[in-house]
CSV table of C-alpha atoms in Angstrom, one decimal:
chain,number,residue,atom,x,y,z
A,1,UNK,CA,117.7,95.2,70.3
A,2,UNK,CA,119.2,95.6,73.8
A,3,UNK,CA,119.7,93.4,76.6
A,4,UNK,CA,120.5,94.5,80.1
A,5,UNK,CA,121.3,93.2,83.5
A,6,UNK,CA,124.0,95.0,85.3
A,7,UNK,CA,123.6,92.5,88.5
A,8,UNK,CA,126.6,90.2,89.3
A,9,UNK,CA,124.8,87.2,89.6
A,10,UNK,CA,126.1,83.7,90.8
A,11,UNK,CA,123.9,80.6,90.8
A,12,UNK,CA,125.2,77.7,92.7
A,13,UNK,CA,125.4,75.8,95.7
A,14,UNK,CA,127.0,77.5,98.7
A,15,UNK,CA,127.5,80.9,96.9
A,16,UNK,CA,127.3,83.1,99.8
A,17,UNK,CA,130.1,81.4,101.4
A,18,UNK,CA,131.9,81.2,98.1
A,19,UNK,CA,131.4,84.9,97.2
A,20,UNK,CA,131.8,86.2,100.5
A,21,UNK,CA,134.4,89.0,99.4
A,22,UNK,CA,132.1,90.1,96.8
A,23,UNK,CA,129.4,90.8,99.3
A,24,UNK,CA,132.0,92.6,101.9
A,25,UNK,CA,133.2,94.6,99.0
A,26,UNK,CA,129.7,96.4,98.5
A,27,UNK,CA,130.0,98.6,101.8
A,28,UNK,CA,130.7,98.8,105.5
A,29,UNK,CA,127.4,99.0,107.3
A,30,UNK,CA,124.8,96.4,106.3
A,31,UNK,CA,121.1,96.6,106.9
A,32,UNK,CA,119.6,93.0,106.7
A,33,UNK,CA,116.1,93.2,105.3
A,34,UNK,CA,114.1,90.0,105.7
A,35,UNK,CA,110.5,88.6,106.6
A,36,UNK,CA,110.1,87.2,110.2
A,37,UNK,CA,111.0,83.5,110.2
A,38,UNK,CA,112.1,82.1,106.7
A,39,UNK,CA,115.7,83.1,106.4
A,40,UNK,CA,116.3,82.2,110.0
A,41,UNK,CA,114.6,78.5,109.0
A,42,UNK,CA,116.2,77.9,105.8
A,43,UNK,CA,120.0,79.0,106.9
A,44,UNK,CA,120.3,81.7,104.5
A,45,UNK,CA,120.5,84.5,107.3
A,46,UNK,CA,122.9,82.6,109.3
A,47,UNK,CA,125.1,82.3,106.1
A,48,UNK,CA,125.1,85.8,105.3
A,49,UNK,CA,125.6,86.8,109.1
A,50,UNK,CA,128.5,84.7,109.5
A,51,UNK,CA,130.3,86.5,106.8
A,52,UNK,CA,129.3,89.6,108.1
A,53,UNK,CA,130.7,88.5,111.8
A,54,UNK,CA,133.8,87.0,110.3
A,55,UNK,CA,134.8,90.2,109.0
A,56,UNK,CA,133.6,92.6,111.8
A,57,UNK,CA,131.2,94.3,109.3
A,58,UNK,CA,128.4,96.1,111.5
A,59,UNK,CA,124.9,95.0,110.7
A,60,UNK,CA,121.3,95.4,111.9
A,61,UNK,CA,118.4,92.9,111.2
A,62,UNK,CA,114.8,94.3,110.2
A,63,UNK,CA,112.9,91.0,110.0
A,64,UNK,CA,109.1,92.7,109.8
A,65,UNK,CA,108.5,92.5,105.9
A,66,UNK,CA,104.9,90.9,105.1
A,67,UNK,CA,103.9,89.0,102.1
A,68,UNK,CA,103.4,92.2,99.6
A,69,UNK,CA,105.2,94.7,101.6
A,70,UNK,CA,103.7,98.1,102.5
A,71,UNK,CA,104.7,101.8,102.3
A,72,UNK,CA,104.5,101.6,106.2
A,73,UNK,CA,106.9,98.7,106.3
A,74,UNK,CA,109.7,100.2,103.7
A,75,UNK,CA,109.2,103.7,105.3
A,76,UNK,CA,110.1,102.1,108.7
A,77,UNK,CA,112.9,99.9,107.5
A,78,UNK,CA,114.5,102.9,105.9
A,79,UNK,CA,114.2,105.3,109.1
A,80,UNK,CA,116.0,102.5,110.9
A,81,UNK,CA,118.8,102.1,108.2
A,82,UNK,CA,119.3,105.9,108.6
A,83,UNK,CA,119.7,105.9,112.5
A,84,UNK,CA,122.1,102.7,112.0
A,85,UNK,CA,124.2,104.8,109.3
A,86,UNK,CA,123.6,101.4,107.0
A,87,UNK,CA,125.3,102.2,103.8
A,88,UNK,CA,124.3,99.0,102.1
A,89,UNK,CA,121.0,96.9,102.2
A,90,UNK,CA,121.1,93.0,101.9
A,91,UNK,CA,117.6,91.5,100.9
A,92,UNK,CA,116.9,87.7,102.2
A,93,UNK,CA,114.0,85.9,101.2
A,94,UNK,CA,111.3,85.9,98.5
A,95,UNK,CA,110.1,88.5,96.2
A,96,UNK,CA,108.8,90.6,99.2
A,97,UNK,CA,111.7,90.9,101.0
A,98,UNK,CA,114.1,91.7,98.3
A,99,UNK,CA,111.4,94.5,96.7
A,100,UNK,CA,111.5,95.8,100.3
A,101,UNK,CA,115.2,96.2,100.4
A,102,UNK,CA,115.3,98.1,97.1
A,103,UNK,CA,112.7,100.3,98.2
A,104,UNK,CA,114.5,100.6,101.5
A,105,UNK,CA,117.7,101.4,99.3
A,106,UNK,CA,116.0,104.1,97.6
A,107,UNK,CA,114.5,105.9,100.5
A,108,UNK,CA,117.7,105.6,102.5
A,109,UNK,CA,119.8,108.3,100.5
A,110,UNK,CA,116.7,110.2,99.9
A,111,UNK,CA,115.4,111.6,102.8
A,112,UNK,CA,113.1,113.7,101.4
A,113,UNK,CA,111.1,111.1,99.6
A,114,UNK,CA,108.0,110.1,101.9
A,115,UNK,CA,107.5,106.3,101.6
A,116,UNK,CA,103.7,107.1,100.7
A,117,UNK,CA,105.3,108.9,97.5
A,118,UNK,CA,107.0,105.9,96.4
A,119,UNK,CA,104.5,105.3,93.1
A,120,UNK,CA,104.8,109.0,92.3
A,121,UNK,CA,107.1,109.5,89.1
A,122,UNK,CA,109.9,111.5,90.0
A,123,UNK,CA,111.1,114.7,88.0
A,124,UNK,CA,114.6,113.2,87.8
A,125,UNK,CA,116.2,109.7,88.3
A,126,UNK,CA,117.2,109.1,91.9
A,127,UNK,CA,120.4,107.3,93.4
A,128,UNK,CA,119.8,104.7,96.0
A,129,UNK,CA,122.0,102.7,98.3
A,130,UNK,CA,123.7,99.4,97.0
A,131,UNK,CA,121.5,96.3,97.5
A,132,UNK,CA,122.8,92.7,97.8
A,133,UNK,CA,120.1,90.0,97.2
A,134,UNK,CA,119.7,86.2,98.3
A,135,UNK,CA,116.7,84.9,97.2
A,136,UNK,CA,115.1,81.9,98.9
A,137,UNK,CA,112.1,81.3,96.8
A,138,UNK,CA,112.0,80.2,93.1
A,139,UNK,CA,109.2,82.5,91.7
A,140,UNK,CA,109.8,86.4,91.4
A,141,UNK,CA,113.3,86.6,90.1
A,142,UNK,CA,113.7,90.1,91.8
A,143,UNK,CA,117.3,89.5,92.3
A,144,UNK,CA,117.8,89.8,88.3
A,145,UNK,CA,115.0,92.9,87.9
A,146,UNK,CA,115.2,96.5,88.6
A,147,UNK,CA,111.2,96.5,89.9
A,148,UNK,CA,110.2,96.8,93.0
A,149,UNK,CA,106.4,96.2,94.0
A,150,UNK,CA,105.1,98.1,96.8
A,151,UNK,CA,101.6,98.1,98.4
A,152,UNK,CA,100.1,101.5,99.7
A,153,UNK,CA,97.1,100.4,101.9
A,154,UNK,CA,96.2,104.3,102.1
A,155,UNK,CA,95.5,104.3,98.6
A,156,UNK,CA,94.5,100.6,97.9
A,157,UNK,CA,97.4,100.4,95.4
A,158,UNK,CA,99.7,97.5,94.9
A,159,UNK,CA,101.9,98.2,91.9
A,160,UNK,CA,105.7,98.4,90.9
A,161,UNK,CA,107.5,102.0,91.9
A,162,UNK,CA,108.7,103.9,89.3
A,163,UNK,CA,112.6,103.6,90.1
A,164,UNK,CA,115.2,101.4,88.4
A,165,UNK,CA,116.8,99.4,91.3
A,166,UNK,CA,119.0,96.9,90.1
A,167,UNK,CA,121.0,94.7,93.0
A,168,UNK,CA,124.7,95.1,92.7
A,169,UNK,CA,124.9,91.5,93.7
A,170,UNK,CA,122.9,88.6,93.6
A,171,UNK,CA,123.5,85.1,95.3
A,172,UNK,CA,121.4,82.1,93.9
A,173,UNK,CA,121.2,78.9,95.9
A,174,UNK,CA,119.0,76.4,95.6
A,175,UNK,CA,119.7,74.7,99.0
A,176,UNK,CA,117.3,77.3,100.7
A,177,UNK,CA,114.3,75.8,99.1
A,178,UNK,CA,114.6,72.8,101.2
A,179,UNK,CA,112.8,74.1,104.3
A,180,UNK,CA,110.0,75.7,101.9
A,181,UNK,CA,106.6,74.7,102.0
A,182,UNK,CA,105.4,72.4,99.1
A,183,UNK,CA,102.7,75.0,98.4
A,184,UNK,CA,105.1,78.1,98.2
A,185,UNK,CA,107.9,76.3,96.1
A,186,UNK,CA,104.5,75.6,93.7
A,187,UNK,CA,103.2,79.1,93.9
A,188,UNK,CA,106.2,80.8,93.1
A,189,UNK,CA,107.4,78.6,90.1
A,190,UNK,CA,104.0,79.5,88.6
A,191,UNK,CA,105.2,83.1,89.1
A,192,UNK,CA,108.3,82.3,87.6
A,193,UNK,CA,106.4,80.7,84.6
A,194,UNK,CA,104.1,83.5,84.1
A,195,UNK,CA,107.1,86.0,83.7
A,196,UNK,CA,108.5,84.0,81.1
A,197,UNK,CA,105.4,83.6,79.0
A,198,UNK,CA,104.7,87.3,79.5
A,199,UNK,CA,108.1,88.0,78.1
A,200,UNK,CA,107.6,85.9,75.0
A,201,UNK,CA,104.4,87.4,74.4
A,202,UNK,CA,105.1,90.7,74.5
A,203,UNK,CA,105.7,93.7,72.0
A,204,UNK,CA,109.5,94.3,73.7
A,205,UNK,CA,110.5,90.8,73.0
A,206,UNK,CA,113.1,90.6,70.5
A,207,UNK,CA,115.8,87.9,69.4
A,208,UNK,CA,118.2,89.3,72.3
A,209,UNK,CA,115.8,88.7,75.2
A,210,UNK,CA,113.9,85.7,74.0
A,211,UNK,CA,116.9,83.5,74.6
A,212,UNK,CA,116.3,83.9,78.5
A,213,UNK,CA,112.6,82.7,78.7
A,214,UNK,CA,112.9,80.3,76.0
A,215,UNK,CA,115.4,78.5,77.7
A,216,UNK,CA,113.9,78.8,81.0
A,217,UNK,CA,110.5,77.5,79.8
A,218,UNK,CA,112.7,74.3,78.8
A,219,UNK,CA,113.8,74.0,82.5
A,220,UNK,CA,110.7,74.6,83.6
A,221,UNK,CA,109.1,71.8,81.5
A,222,UNK,CA,111.7,69.6,82.9
A,223,UNK,CA,110.3,70.6,86.5
A,224,UNK,CA,106.7,70.6,85.9
A,225,UNK,CA,105.5,66.7,86.2
A,226,UNK,CA,107.4,67.0,89.6
A,227,UNK,CA,105.6,70.0,90.9
A,228,UNK,CA,102.1,68.4,89.5
A,229,UNK,CA,103.1,65.0,91.5
A,230,UNK,CA,103.8,66.9,94.5
A,231,UNK,CA,100.9,68.8,94.5
A,232,UNK,CA,98.4,66.5,93.4
A,233,UNK,CA,99.9,63.4,96.1
A,234,UNK,CA,97.1,61.9,98.3
A,235,UNK,CA,96.9,59.7,101.2
A,236,UNK,CA,100.1,58.0,102.1
A,237,UNK,CA,102.0,59.4,99.3
A,238,UNK,CA,101.3,62.9,100.4
A,239,UNK,CA,102.7,62.0,104.1
A,240,UNK,CA,105.9,60.3,102.8
A,241,UNK,CA,106.9,62.5,100.0
A,242,UNK,CA,109.2,65.0,100.2
A,243,UNK,CA,107.5,68.5,99.4
A,244,UNK,CA,109.6,68.9,96.2
A,245,UNK,CA,112.2,66.6,94.6
A,246,UNK,CA,115.5,68.0,96.2
A,247,UNK,CA,117.4,67.4,92.9
A,248,UNK,CA,115.3,70.2,91.2
A,249,UNK,CA,116.0,72.8,93.7
A,250,UNK,CA,119.1,74.3,91.9
A,251,UNK,CA,116.8,73.9,88.6
A,252,UNK,CA,113.9,76.0,89.8
A,253,UNK,CA,116.2,78.7,91.3
A,254,UNK,CA,118.0,78.9,88.1
A,255,UNK,CA,114.6,79.1,86.1
A,256,UNK,CA,113.3,81.8,88.5
A,257,UNK,CA,116.6,83.9,87.8
A,258,UNK,CA,116.3,83.6,84.2
A,259,UNK,CA,112.8,84.4,84.3
A,260,UNK,CA,113.5,87.7,86.2
A,261,UNK,CA,116.3,88.3,83.5
A,262,UNK,CA,113.4,87.9,81.0
A,263,UNK,CA,110.8,90.5,82.6
A,264,UNK,CA,114.0,93.0,83.4
A,265,UNK,CA,113.9,93.3,79.5
A,266,UNK,CA,110.4,93.5,78.5
A,267,UNK,CA,108.4,94.1,81.9
A,268,UNK,CA,105.4,91.6,82.8
A,269,UNK,CA,102.2,91.8,80.8
A,270,UNK,CA,98.4,91.5,81.4
A,271,UNK,CA,98.2,88.4,83.8
A,272,UNK,CA,100.3,90.3,86.3
A,273,UNK,CA,98.2,93.5,86.1
A,274,UNK,CA,95.2,91.4,86.7
A,275,UNK,CA,96.6,89.6,89.4
A,276,UNK,CA,97.4,92.7,91.8
A,277,UNK,CA,93.8,93.4,92.2
A,278,UNK,CA,92.9,89.8,93.0
A,279,UNK,CA,95.9,90.1,95.6
A,280,UNK,CA,95.1,93.4,97.0
A,281,UNK,CA,91.3,93.1,97.3
A,282,UNK,CA,90.7,89.0,97.2
A,283,UNK,CA,94.2,88.1,99.8
A,284,UNK,CA,95.1,85.8,96.9
A,285,UNK,CA,99.0,85.1,97.2
A,286,UNK,CA,100.8,86.5,94.1
A,287,UNK,CA,102.0,83.4,92.0
A,288,UNK,CA,98.4,81.9,91.9
A,289,UNK,CA,96.7,85.4,91.5
A,290,UNK,CA,99.1,85.2,88.2
A,291,UNK,CA,98.5,81.9,87.1
A,292,UNK,CA,94.7,81.8,87.2
A,293,UNK,CA,94.6,84.3,84.2
A,294,UNK,CA,97.7,82.8,82.5
A,295,UNK,CA,96.1,80.4,80.3
A,296,UNK,CA,93.3,82.6,79.1
A,297,UNK,CA,96.0,85.2,78.2
A,298,UNK,CA,97.9,83.0,76.1
A,299,UNK,CA,94.9,81.7,74.1
A,300,UNK,CA,93.8,85.2,73.4
A,301,UNK,CA,97.5,85.8,72.2
A,302,UNK,CA,97.2,82.9,70.1
A,303,UNK,CA,95.1,85.1,67.8
A,304,UNK,CA,97.8,87.6,67.0
A,305,UNK,CA,100.9,85.3,67.7
A,306,UNK,CA,100.2,82.0,67.1
A,307,UNK,CA,103.8,81.0,66.2
A,308,UNK,CA,104.8,82.4,69.5
A,309,UNK,CA,102.1,80.3,71.4
A,310,UNK,CA,103.3,77.1,69.7
A,311,UNK,CA,106.6,77.7,70.8
A,312,UNK,CA,105.9,78.4,74.4
A,313,UNK,CA,103.6,75.0,74.4
A,314,UNK,CA,106.3,73.4,72.6
A,315,UNK,CA,109.2,74.3,74.9
A,316,UNK,CA,106.9,73.5,78.4
A,317,UNK,CA,106.3,69.8,76.4
A,318,UNK,CA,102.2,70.5,76.3
A,319,UNK,CA,100.0,69.9,73.7
A,320,UNK,CA,97.5,72.5,73.6
A,321,UNK,CA,96.1,75.7,75.4
A,322,UNK,CA,93.8,73.5,77.3
A,323,UNK,CA,96.3,71.0,78.5
A,324,UNK,CA,98.0,74.3,79.6
A,325,UNK,CA,95.1,75.1,81.6
A,326,UNK,CA,94.7,72.0,82.9
A,327,UNK,CA,98.1,71.9,84.5
A,328,UNK,CA,97.6,75.3,85.9
A,329,UNK,CA,94.4,74.2,87.6
A,330,UNK,CA,96.1,71.0,89.1
A,331,UNK,CA,99.1,73.2,90.5
A,332,UNK,CA,96.9,76.0,91.8
A,333,UNK,CA,93.3,75.3,91.9
A,334,UNK,CA,90.6,77.8,90.9
A,335,UNK,CA,89.5,81.0,92.2
A,336,UNK,CA,86.0,82.1,92.9
A,337,UNK,CA,85.3,86.0,93.5
A,338,UNK,CA,81.8,87.9,93.5
A,339,UNK,CA,80.6,89.0,90.2
A,340,UNK,CA,81.0,92.2,91.2
A,341,UNK,CA,84.2,92.1,92.1
A,342,UNK,CA,85.3,90.2,88.6
A,343,UNK,CA,83.4,93.2,86.8
A,344,UNK,CA,85.0,95.6,88.9
A,345,UNK,CA,88.8,94.3,88.2
A,346,UNK,CA,88.0,94.0,84.6
A,347,UNK,CA,86.8,97.6,84.5
A,348,UNK,CA,89.9,98.9,85.8
A,349,UNK,CA,91.9,96.8,83.8
A,350,UNK,CA,90.5,98.1,80.3
A,351,UNK,CA,92.2,101.3,80.6
A,352,UNK,CA,95.6,99.9,82.4
A,353,UNK,CA,97.5,100.9,79.2
A,354,UNK,CA,101.0,100.0,80.9
A,355,UNK,CA,100.0,96.4,80.5
A,356,UNK,CA,97.6,96.3,77.4
A,357,UNK,CA,100.0,98.3,75.2
A,358,UNK,CA,102.5,95.6,75.6
A,359,UNK,CA,100.3,92.6,73.8
A,360,UNK,CA,101.6,91.7,70.7
A,361,UNK,CA,98.1,92.5,69.0
A,362,UNK,CA,95.4,94.7,69.2
A,363,UNK,CA,93.5,93.3,72.2
A,364,UNK,CA,89.8,94.4,72.8
A,365,UNK,CA,87.7,95.3,75.7
A,366,UNK,CA,86.1,91.9,75.0
A,367,UNK,CA,89.1,90.2,75.0
A,368,UNK,CA,89.6,91.1,78.5
A,369,UNK,CA,86.2,90.3,79.7
A,370,UNK,CA,87.0,86.9,78.0
A,371,UNK,CA,90.5,86.5,80.1
A,372,UNK,CA,88.4,87.3,83.3
A,373,UNK,CA,85.3,85.0,82.5
A,374,UNK,CA,87.7,81.9,81.7
A,375,UNK,CA,89.8,82.6,84.7
A,376,UNK,CA,87.5,83.6,87.9
A,377,UNK,CA,84.5,81.4,88.8
A,378,UNK,CA,81.6,83.5,90.3
A,379,UNK,CA,79.7,82.9,93.5
């Protein structure tokens, strides 16, 4: 058994300010990698730049990261970092920003690697510049994983790059959720849920690494009613209610980081593998794209590891798989695609050994078809 997360992680209110010296110890010139608006709106960007300004650390802000960051974007950011002579990268935002920051950190110190070649396996491990992660959404847990999901539009590929890039420092503060839209919080929370479920229903699951998702699922279960209530509020309730109960912000962010620690040990499994095509070809946001497949995957795994499925449902406080599927529908609705698209996705998944080989049982092509048929509606 093995458990390994080398990132120095702090989860607390005002932790960027509280651990300013930890940031300043990482490097002397920073490229801040973030999205276009959210980091400025939620105060995280200001918290970081105040620290850099106070110690007169030169920095440059690259605020062009899109949802599902592309090889074009990370290539441009890396070139910007080289020209600025940055020696460390600060990723501020959701999973897209932090994943992009990781890819930029690798490209920065490997100028011979073209961004469009990031998905090719290297002949030897590559070094990377240090990364500081400041997450502002409660889903990907990228601050605690070595994974960077990048999209290459030239070859229609969305996938993790085969490089291990753990941030050296992660500063997790629930207050940054205060300005997030309700749907974003729900979507990212569903992603965190999938991380923990897929970590347990996984051949790499063991006594050590199950501690994280089991505790995280209990925390997620304590949030599920508030998430559902906020998502399903109507009329005056929807207009007057806060997007998500503010008392849950810290718990949701903690759960997300725990979920990231979970998949750092096991990797994600079939639902994530299925989600990438749905996002790339149908434009479905990542959290719902994973969530649509989650209940059917759990149902299939119940044939192989029924005790694990019972444990997951018990920790969440859910009676059975049907109730689990009902909860997910209330949170993210349903998804409709063409039959041709669904069949194409299923055919591709049947050859995805990197995900299929993680299933704790002999999953069949018929099981894959069942998951797609149960999860996606057809036009």
